[in-house]
Coordinates of C-alpha atoms in Angstrom, one line a residue:
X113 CA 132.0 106.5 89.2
X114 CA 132.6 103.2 87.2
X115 CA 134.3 101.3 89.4
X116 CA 133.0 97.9 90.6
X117 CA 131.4 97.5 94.4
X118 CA 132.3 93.6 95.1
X119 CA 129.5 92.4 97.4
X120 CA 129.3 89.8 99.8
X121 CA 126.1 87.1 100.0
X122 CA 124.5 86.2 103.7
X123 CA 121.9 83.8 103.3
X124 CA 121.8 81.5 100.4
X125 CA 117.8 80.9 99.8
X126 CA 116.1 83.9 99.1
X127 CA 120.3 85.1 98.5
X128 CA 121.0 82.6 96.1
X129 CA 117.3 82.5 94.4
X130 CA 117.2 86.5 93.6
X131 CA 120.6 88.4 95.2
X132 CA 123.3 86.6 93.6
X133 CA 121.8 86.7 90.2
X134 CA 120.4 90.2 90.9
X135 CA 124.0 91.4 91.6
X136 CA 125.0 89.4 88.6
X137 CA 122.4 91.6 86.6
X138 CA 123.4 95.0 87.4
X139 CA 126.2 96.5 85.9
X140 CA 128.3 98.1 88.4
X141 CA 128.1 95.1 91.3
X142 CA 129.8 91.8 91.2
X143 CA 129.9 88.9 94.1
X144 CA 133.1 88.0 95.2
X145 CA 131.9 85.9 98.9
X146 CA 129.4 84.2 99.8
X147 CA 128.1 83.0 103.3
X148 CA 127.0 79.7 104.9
X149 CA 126.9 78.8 108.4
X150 CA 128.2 75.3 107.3
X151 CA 131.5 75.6 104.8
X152 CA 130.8 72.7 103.3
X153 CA 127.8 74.1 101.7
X154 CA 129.3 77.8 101.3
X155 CA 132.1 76.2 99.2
X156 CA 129.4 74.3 97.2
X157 CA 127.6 77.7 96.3
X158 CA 130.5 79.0 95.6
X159 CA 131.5 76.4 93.0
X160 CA 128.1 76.6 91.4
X161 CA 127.9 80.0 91.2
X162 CA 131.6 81.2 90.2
X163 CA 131.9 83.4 93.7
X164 CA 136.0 83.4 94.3
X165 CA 134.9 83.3 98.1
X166 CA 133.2 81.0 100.5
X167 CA 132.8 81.7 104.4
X168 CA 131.3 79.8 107.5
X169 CA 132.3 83.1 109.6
X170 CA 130.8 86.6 109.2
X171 CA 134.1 88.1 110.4
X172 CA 136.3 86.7 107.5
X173 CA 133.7 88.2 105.3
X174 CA 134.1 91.6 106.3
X175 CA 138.1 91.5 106.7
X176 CA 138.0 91.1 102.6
X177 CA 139.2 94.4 100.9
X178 CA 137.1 93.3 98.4
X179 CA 134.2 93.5 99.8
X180 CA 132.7 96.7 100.1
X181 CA 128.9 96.3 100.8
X182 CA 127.1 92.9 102.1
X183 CA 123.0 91.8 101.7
X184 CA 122.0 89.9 104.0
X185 CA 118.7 87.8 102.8
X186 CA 118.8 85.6 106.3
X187 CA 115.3 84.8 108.7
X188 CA 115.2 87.8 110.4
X189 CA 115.9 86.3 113.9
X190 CA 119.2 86.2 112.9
X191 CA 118.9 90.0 110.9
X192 CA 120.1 92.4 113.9
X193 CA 123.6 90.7 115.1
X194 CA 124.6 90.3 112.0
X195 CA 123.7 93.4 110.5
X196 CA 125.1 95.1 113.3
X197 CA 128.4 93.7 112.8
X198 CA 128.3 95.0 108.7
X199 CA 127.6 98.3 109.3
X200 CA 130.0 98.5 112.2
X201 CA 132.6 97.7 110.0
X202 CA 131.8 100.5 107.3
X203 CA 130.7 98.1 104.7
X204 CA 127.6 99.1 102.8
X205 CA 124.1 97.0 103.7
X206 CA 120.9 95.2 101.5
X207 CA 118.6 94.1 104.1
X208 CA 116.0 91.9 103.3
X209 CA 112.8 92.6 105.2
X210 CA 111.8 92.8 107.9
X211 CA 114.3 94.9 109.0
X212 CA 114.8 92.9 112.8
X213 CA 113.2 91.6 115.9
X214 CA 111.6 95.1 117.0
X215 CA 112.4 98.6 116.3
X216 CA 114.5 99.2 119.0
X217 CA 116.9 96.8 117.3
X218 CA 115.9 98.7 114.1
X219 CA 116.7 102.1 115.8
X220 CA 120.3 100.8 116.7
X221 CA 120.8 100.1 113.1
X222 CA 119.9 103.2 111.8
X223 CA 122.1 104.9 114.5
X224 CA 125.7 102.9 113.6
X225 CA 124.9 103.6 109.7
X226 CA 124.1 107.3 111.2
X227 CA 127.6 107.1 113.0
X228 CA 129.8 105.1 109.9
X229 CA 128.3 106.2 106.8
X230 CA 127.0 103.4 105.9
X231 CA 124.6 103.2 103.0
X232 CA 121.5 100.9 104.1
X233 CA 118.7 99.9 101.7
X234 CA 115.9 97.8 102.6
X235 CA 114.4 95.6 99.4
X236 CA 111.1 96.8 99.7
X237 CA 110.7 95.9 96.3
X238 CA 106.9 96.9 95.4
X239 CA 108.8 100.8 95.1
X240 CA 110.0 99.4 92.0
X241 CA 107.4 97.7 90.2
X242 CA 105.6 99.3 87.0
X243 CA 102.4 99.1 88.2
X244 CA 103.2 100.6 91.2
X245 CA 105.5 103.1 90.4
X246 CA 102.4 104.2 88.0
X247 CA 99.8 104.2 91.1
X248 CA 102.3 106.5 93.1
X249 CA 102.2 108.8 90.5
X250 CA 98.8 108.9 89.7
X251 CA 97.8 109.3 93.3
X252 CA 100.4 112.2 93.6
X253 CA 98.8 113.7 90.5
X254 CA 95.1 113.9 92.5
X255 CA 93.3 111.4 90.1
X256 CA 91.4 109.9 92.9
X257 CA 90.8 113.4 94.3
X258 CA 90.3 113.5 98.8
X259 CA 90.7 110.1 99.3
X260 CA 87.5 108.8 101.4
X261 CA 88.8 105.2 101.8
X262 CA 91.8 102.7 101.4
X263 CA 91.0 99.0 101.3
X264 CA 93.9 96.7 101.1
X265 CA 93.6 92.6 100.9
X266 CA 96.9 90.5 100.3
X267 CA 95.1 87.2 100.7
X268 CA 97.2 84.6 99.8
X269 CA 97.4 80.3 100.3
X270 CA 101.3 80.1 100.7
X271 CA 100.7 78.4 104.0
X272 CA 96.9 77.0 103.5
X273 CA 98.3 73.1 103.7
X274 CA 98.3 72.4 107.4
X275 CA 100.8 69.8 106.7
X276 CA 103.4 72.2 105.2
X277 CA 106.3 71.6 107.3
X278 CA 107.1 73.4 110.9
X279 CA 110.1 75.4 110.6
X280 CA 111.3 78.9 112.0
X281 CA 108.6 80.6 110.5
X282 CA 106.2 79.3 112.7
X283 CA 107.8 81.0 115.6
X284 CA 106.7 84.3 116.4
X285 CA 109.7 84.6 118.8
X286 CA 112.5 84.5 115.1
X287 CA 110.0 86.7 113.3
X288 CA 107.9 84.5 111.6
X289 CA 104.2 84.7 110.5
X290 CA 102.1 86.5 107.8
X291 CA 103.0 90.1 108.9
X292 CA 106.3 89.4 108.6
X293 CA 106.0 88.3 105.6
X294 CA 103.6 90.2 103.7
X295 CA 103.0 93.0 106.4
X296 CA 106.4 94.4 106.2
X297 CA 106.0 95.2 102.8
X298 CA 102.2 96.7 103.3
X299 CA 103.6 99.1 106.0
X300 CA 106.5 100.1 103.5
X301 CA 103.8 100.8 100.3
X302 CA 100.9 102.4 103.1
X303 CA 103.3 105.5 104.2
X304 CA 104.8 105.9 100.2
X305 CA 101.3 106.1 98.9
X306 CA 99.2 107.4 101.4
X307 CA 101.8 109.1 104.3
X308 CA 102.3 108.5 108.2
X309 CA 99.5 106.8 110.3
X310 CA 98.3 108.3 113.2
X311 CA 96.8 105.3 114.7
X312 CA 96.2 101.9 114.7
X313 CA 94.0 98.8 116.0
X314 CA 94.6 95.0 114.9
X315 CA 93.5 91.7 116.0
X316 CA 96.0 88.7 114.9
X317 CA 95.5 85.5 114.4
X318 CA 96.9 82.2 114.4
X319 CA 94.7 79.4 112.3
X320 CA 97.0 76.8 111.7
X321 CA 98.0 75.8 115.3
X322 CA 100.5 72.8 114.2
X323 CA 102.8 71.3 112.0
X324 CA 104.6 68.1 111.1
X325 CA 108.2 68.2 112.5
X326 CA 110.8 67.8 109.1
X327 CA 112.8 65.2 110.7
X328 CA 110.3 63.4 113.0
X329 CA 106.5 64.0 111.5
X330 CA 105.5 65.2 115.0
X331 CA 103.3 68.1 115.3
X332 CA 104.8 71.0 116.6
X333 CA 103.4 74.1 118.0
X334 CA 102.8 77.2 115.6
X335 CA 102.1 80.5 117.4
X336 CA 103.0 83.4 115.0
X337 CA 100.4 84.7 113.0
X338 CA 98.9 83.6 109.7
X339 CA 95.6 85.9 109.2
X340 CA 95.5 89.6 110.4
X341 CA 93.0 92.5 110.6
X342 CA 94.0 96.0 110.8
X343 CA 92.6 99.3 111.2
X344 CA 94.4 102.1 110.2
X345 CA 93.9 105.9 110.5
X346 CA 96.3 107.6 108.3
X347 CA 97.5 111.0 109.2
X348 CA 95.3 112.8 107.2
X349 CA 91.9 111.7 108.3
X350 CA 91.9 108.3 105.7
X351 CA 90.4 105.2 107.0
X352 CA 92.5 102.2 105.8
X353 CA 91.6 98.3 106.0
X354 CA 94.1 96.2 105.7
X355 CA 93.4 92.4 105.5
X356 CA 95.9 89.9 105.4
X357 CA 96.6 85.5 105.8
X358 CA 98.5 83.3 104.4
X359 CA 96.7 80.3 104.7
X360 CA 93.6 80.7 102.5
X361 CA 93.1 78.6 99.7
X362 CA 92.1 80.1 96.7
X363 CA 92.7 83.4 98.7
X364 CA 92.3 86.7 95.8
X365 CA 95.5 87.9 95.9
X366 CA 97.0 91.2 96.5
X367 CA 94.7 94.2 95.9
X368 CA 94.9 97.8 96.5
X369 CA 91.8 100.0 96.3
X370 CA 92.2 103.8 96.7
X371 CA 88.3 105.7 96.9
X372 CA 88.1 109.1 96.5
X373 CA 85.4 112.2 96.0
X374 CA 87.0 112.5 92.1
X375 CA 88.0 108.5 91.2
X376 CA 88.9 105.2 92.1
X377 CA 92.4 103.7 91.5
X378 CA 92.6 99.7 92.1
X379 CA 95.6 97.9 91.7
X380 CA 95.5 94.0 92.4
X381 CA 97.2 90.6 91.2
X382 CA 95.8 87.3 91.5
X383 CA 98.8 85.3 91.0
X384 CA 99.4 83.4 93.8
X385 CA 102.7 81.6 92.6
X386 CA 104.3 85.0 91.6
X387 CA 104.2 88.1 93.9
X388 CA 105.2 90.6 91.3
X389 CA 104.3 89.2 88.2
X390 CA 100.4 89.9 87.0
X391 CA 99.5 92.9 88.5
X392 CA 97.4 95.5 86.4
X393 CA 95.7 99.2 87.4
X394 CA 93.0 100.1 86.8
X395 CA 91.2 103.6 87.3
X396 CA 88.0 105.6 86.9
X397 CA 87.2 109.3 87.4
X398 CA 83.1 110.6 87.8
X399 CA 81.5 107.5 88.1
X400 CA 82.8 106.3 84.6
X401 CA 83.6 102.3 84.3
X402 CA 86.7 100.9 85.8
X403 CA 88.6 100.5 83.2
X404 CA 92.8 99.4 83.0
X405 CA 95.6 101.8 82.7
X406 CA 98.3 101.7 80.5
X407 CA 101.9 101.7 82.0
X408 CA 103.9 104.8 81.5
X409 CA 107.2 103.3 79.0
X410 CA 109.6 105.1 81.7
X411 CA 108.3 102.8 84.5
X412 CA 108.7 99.5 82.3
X413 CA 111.1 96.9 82.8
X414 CA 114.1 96.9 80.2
X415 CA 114.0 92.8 80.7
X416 CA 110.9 90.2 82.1
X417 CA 112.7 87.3 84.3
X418 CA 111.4 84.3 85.0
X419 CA 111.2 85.1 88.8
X420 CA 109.2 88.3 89.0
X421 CA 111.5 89.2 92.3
X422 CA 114.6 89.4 90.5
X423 CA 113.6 93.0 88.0
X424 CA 112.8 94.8 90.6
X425 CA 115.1 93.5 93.1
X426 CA 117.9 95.0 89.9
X427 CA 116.2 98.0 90.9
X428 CA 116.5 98.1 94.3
X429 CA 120.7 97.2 94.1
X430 CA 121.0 100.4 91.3
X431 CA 119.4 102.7 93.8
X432 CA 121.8 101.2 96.6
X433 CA 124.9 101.8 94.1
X434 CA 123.5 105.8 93.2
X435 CA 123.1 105.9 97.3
X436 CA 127.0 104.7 97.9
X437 CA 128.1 106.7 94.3
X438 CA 126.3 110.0 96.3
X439 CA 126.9 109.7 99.7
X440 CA 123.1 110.1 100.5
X441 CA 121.2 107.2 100.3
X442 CA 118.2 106.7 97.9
X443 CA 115.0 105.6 98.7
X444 CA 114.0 103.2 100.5
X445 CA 116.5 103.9 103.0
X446 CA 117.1 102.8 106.6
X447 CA 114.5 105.1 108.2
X448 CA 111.4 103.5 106.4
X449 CA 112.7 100.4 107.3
X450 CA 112.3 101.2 111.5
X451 CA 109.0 102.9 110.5
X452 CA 107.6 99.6 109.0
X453 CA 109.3 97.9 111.9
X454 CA 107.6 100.3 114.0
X455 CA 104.1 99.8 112.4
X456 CA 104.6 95.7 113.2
X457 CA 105.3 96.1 116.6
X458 CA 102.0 98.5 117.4
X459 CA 100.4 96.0 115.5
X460 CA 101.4 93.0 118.0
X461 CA 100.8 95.5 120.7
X462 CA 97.4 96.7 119.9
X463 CA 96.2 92.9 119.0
X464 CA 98.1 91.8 122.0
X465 CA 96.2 94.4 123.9
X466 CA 93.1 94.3 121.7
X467 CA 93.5 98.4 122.2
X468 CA 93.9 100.9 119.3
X469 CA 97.4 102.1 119.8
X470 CA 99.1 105.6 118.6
X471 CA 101.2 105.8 116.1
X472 CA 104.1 108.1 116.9
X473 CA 105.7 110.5 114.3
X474 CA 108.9 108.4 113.1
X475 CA 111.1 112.3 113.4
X476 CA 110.1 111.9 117.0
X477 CA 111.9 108.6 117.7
X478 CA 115.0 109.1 115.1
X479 CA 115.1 112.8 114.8
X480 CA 115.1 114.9 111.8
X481 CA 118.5 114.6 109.7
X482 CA 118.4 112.5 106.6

């Protein structure tokens, strides 16, 4: 199947930054619309970019025979309406992360792409980098051994500067905060590598309790959360620590560590400007050195972009296209999207409740059919 998939563009700063040129990229999807709630700046994309379409209105976006799948790289506040109204229509879906508000929003997601046919992929885009793709299968090849211990740090100073301006992101009410952010993607990469959790406890934490207004220069109140600790029980027996913040300076990165009875696999980056770029592997079996891993050539990228995001975003949109070619969508589909959702909402409960919380199996809230 060769023919074309013209895709529509919701969201134009994350959506113009990586989507549009990561359509652009791939061979088999072009961009014929693109959104803006003001027209005036829809129509100015759409000049810049060559789009033939620009809307203020998510319904004239869908009423295009042309379009036959939609990504929608808005804040998440505004995620689940507009989502909804995609899939209702039949068109295909790239969902930026995270998936909504809560999972039950989620849940309703997953059960109108259930009911239309829809093909929904989240861009949980750590499944397709190198590096990554390698620790998967190193860990599925029983290098480590019986895994005694899973350490996780994504420390990070995107937010450190107090004086960074207030917007929706300091609102834990549209989805903002650090596990939002970063979180969403942990609690996709923790089931891939390691399987379900069975419990949880978390304490969340808000540092940065202001910031200057854009407009005004008046402080504003910040209540979603910008450091997090979490205590994760997978469903094998595995102890995993997970710490994560956005607001420390100098913070180490993102690091992985993976102890077992047999090895140790750690897989970390310290670029703090890049957050795919500069990650490296490295492993040791019997008490041997760390020492770094060579990438396996099938897992390299075919082209290095100047924005890490945008290769394995490429990624992401081919396995979206084999998913809509097929019928049956590849993964990451819909269903780990509500699980992470899932995982973020126990983890506001238990730090709300300052309780460890259960994890429920995800079969037992959205049943068994793929």
């Amino acid at each position: 199947m060769s023919k074309d998939i013209g895709v529509a563009v919701i969201g134009t700063g994350f959506g113009k930054k990586v989507h549009i040129p990561g359509f652009r990229e791939h061979p088999r999807t072009r961009v014929v619309a693109v959104y803006h709630r003001n027209i005036n700046k829809a129509t100015q994309i759409a000049s810049e970019e060559q789009i033939p379409y620009a809307c203020d209105r998510v319904e004239d976006i869908l009423s295009m025979s042309e379009v036959r799948g939609v990504s929608i790289a808005t804040p998440p506040f505004l995620h689940y309406e507009m989502a909804k109204q995609v899939l209702q229509a039949g068109k295909h879906l790239i969902l930026e992360k995270p998936m909504t508000l809560n999972v039950g929003e989620a849940k309703e997601l997953y059960r109108i792409a259930q009911n239309t046919g829809a093909v929904v992929t989240p861009d949980f885009e750590y499944r397709c980098v190198p590096t990554w793709q390698m620790l998967a299968q190193l860990l599925e090849s029983g290098y480590v051994g019986q895994k005694r211990f899973i350490q996780i740090d994504w420390i990070m100073a995107s937010r450190a500067d107090a004086n960074r301006p207030w917007n929706w992101y300091a609102l834990r009410e549209k989805g903002g905060g650090a596990l939002g952010a970063l979180g969403s993607h942990s609690f996709d990469y923790i089931p891939w590598l390691f399987g379900p959790v069975r419990r949880l406890q978390a304490q969340l934490k808000t540092t940065v309790t202001s910031r200057p207004d854009p407009e005004t220069g008046d402080r504003k109140t910040v209540d979603s959360d910008d450091v997090g600790f979490i205590n994760l029980e997978m469903a094998d027996g595995t102890p995993c620590q997970f710490t994560l913040s956005s607001v420390a300076y100098q913070g180490r990165g993102h690091w992985v560590e993976i102890y077992g009875d047999r090895g140790t696999l750690v897989l970390g980056s310290g670029n703090q400007k890049d957050y795919v770029h500069g990650f490296h592997l490295y492993g040791s079996q019997d008490g041997s050195p760390l020492a770094e891993m060579a990438v396996a050539p099938e897992y390299e990228f075919s082209h290095t972009y100047k924005d890490g995001r945008l290769a394995p975003f490429v990624r992401i949109v081919d396995r979206w296209v084999q998913g809509i070619d097929s019928g049956k969508p590849e993964l990451p589909t819909l269903r780990e999207g509500v699980y992470s959702q899932l995982l973020m909402d126990l983890t506001h409960e238990s730090s709300d409740r300052q309780e460890v919380v259960e994890v429920p199996a995800l079969e037992s809230i959205l049943g068994s059919d793929r």
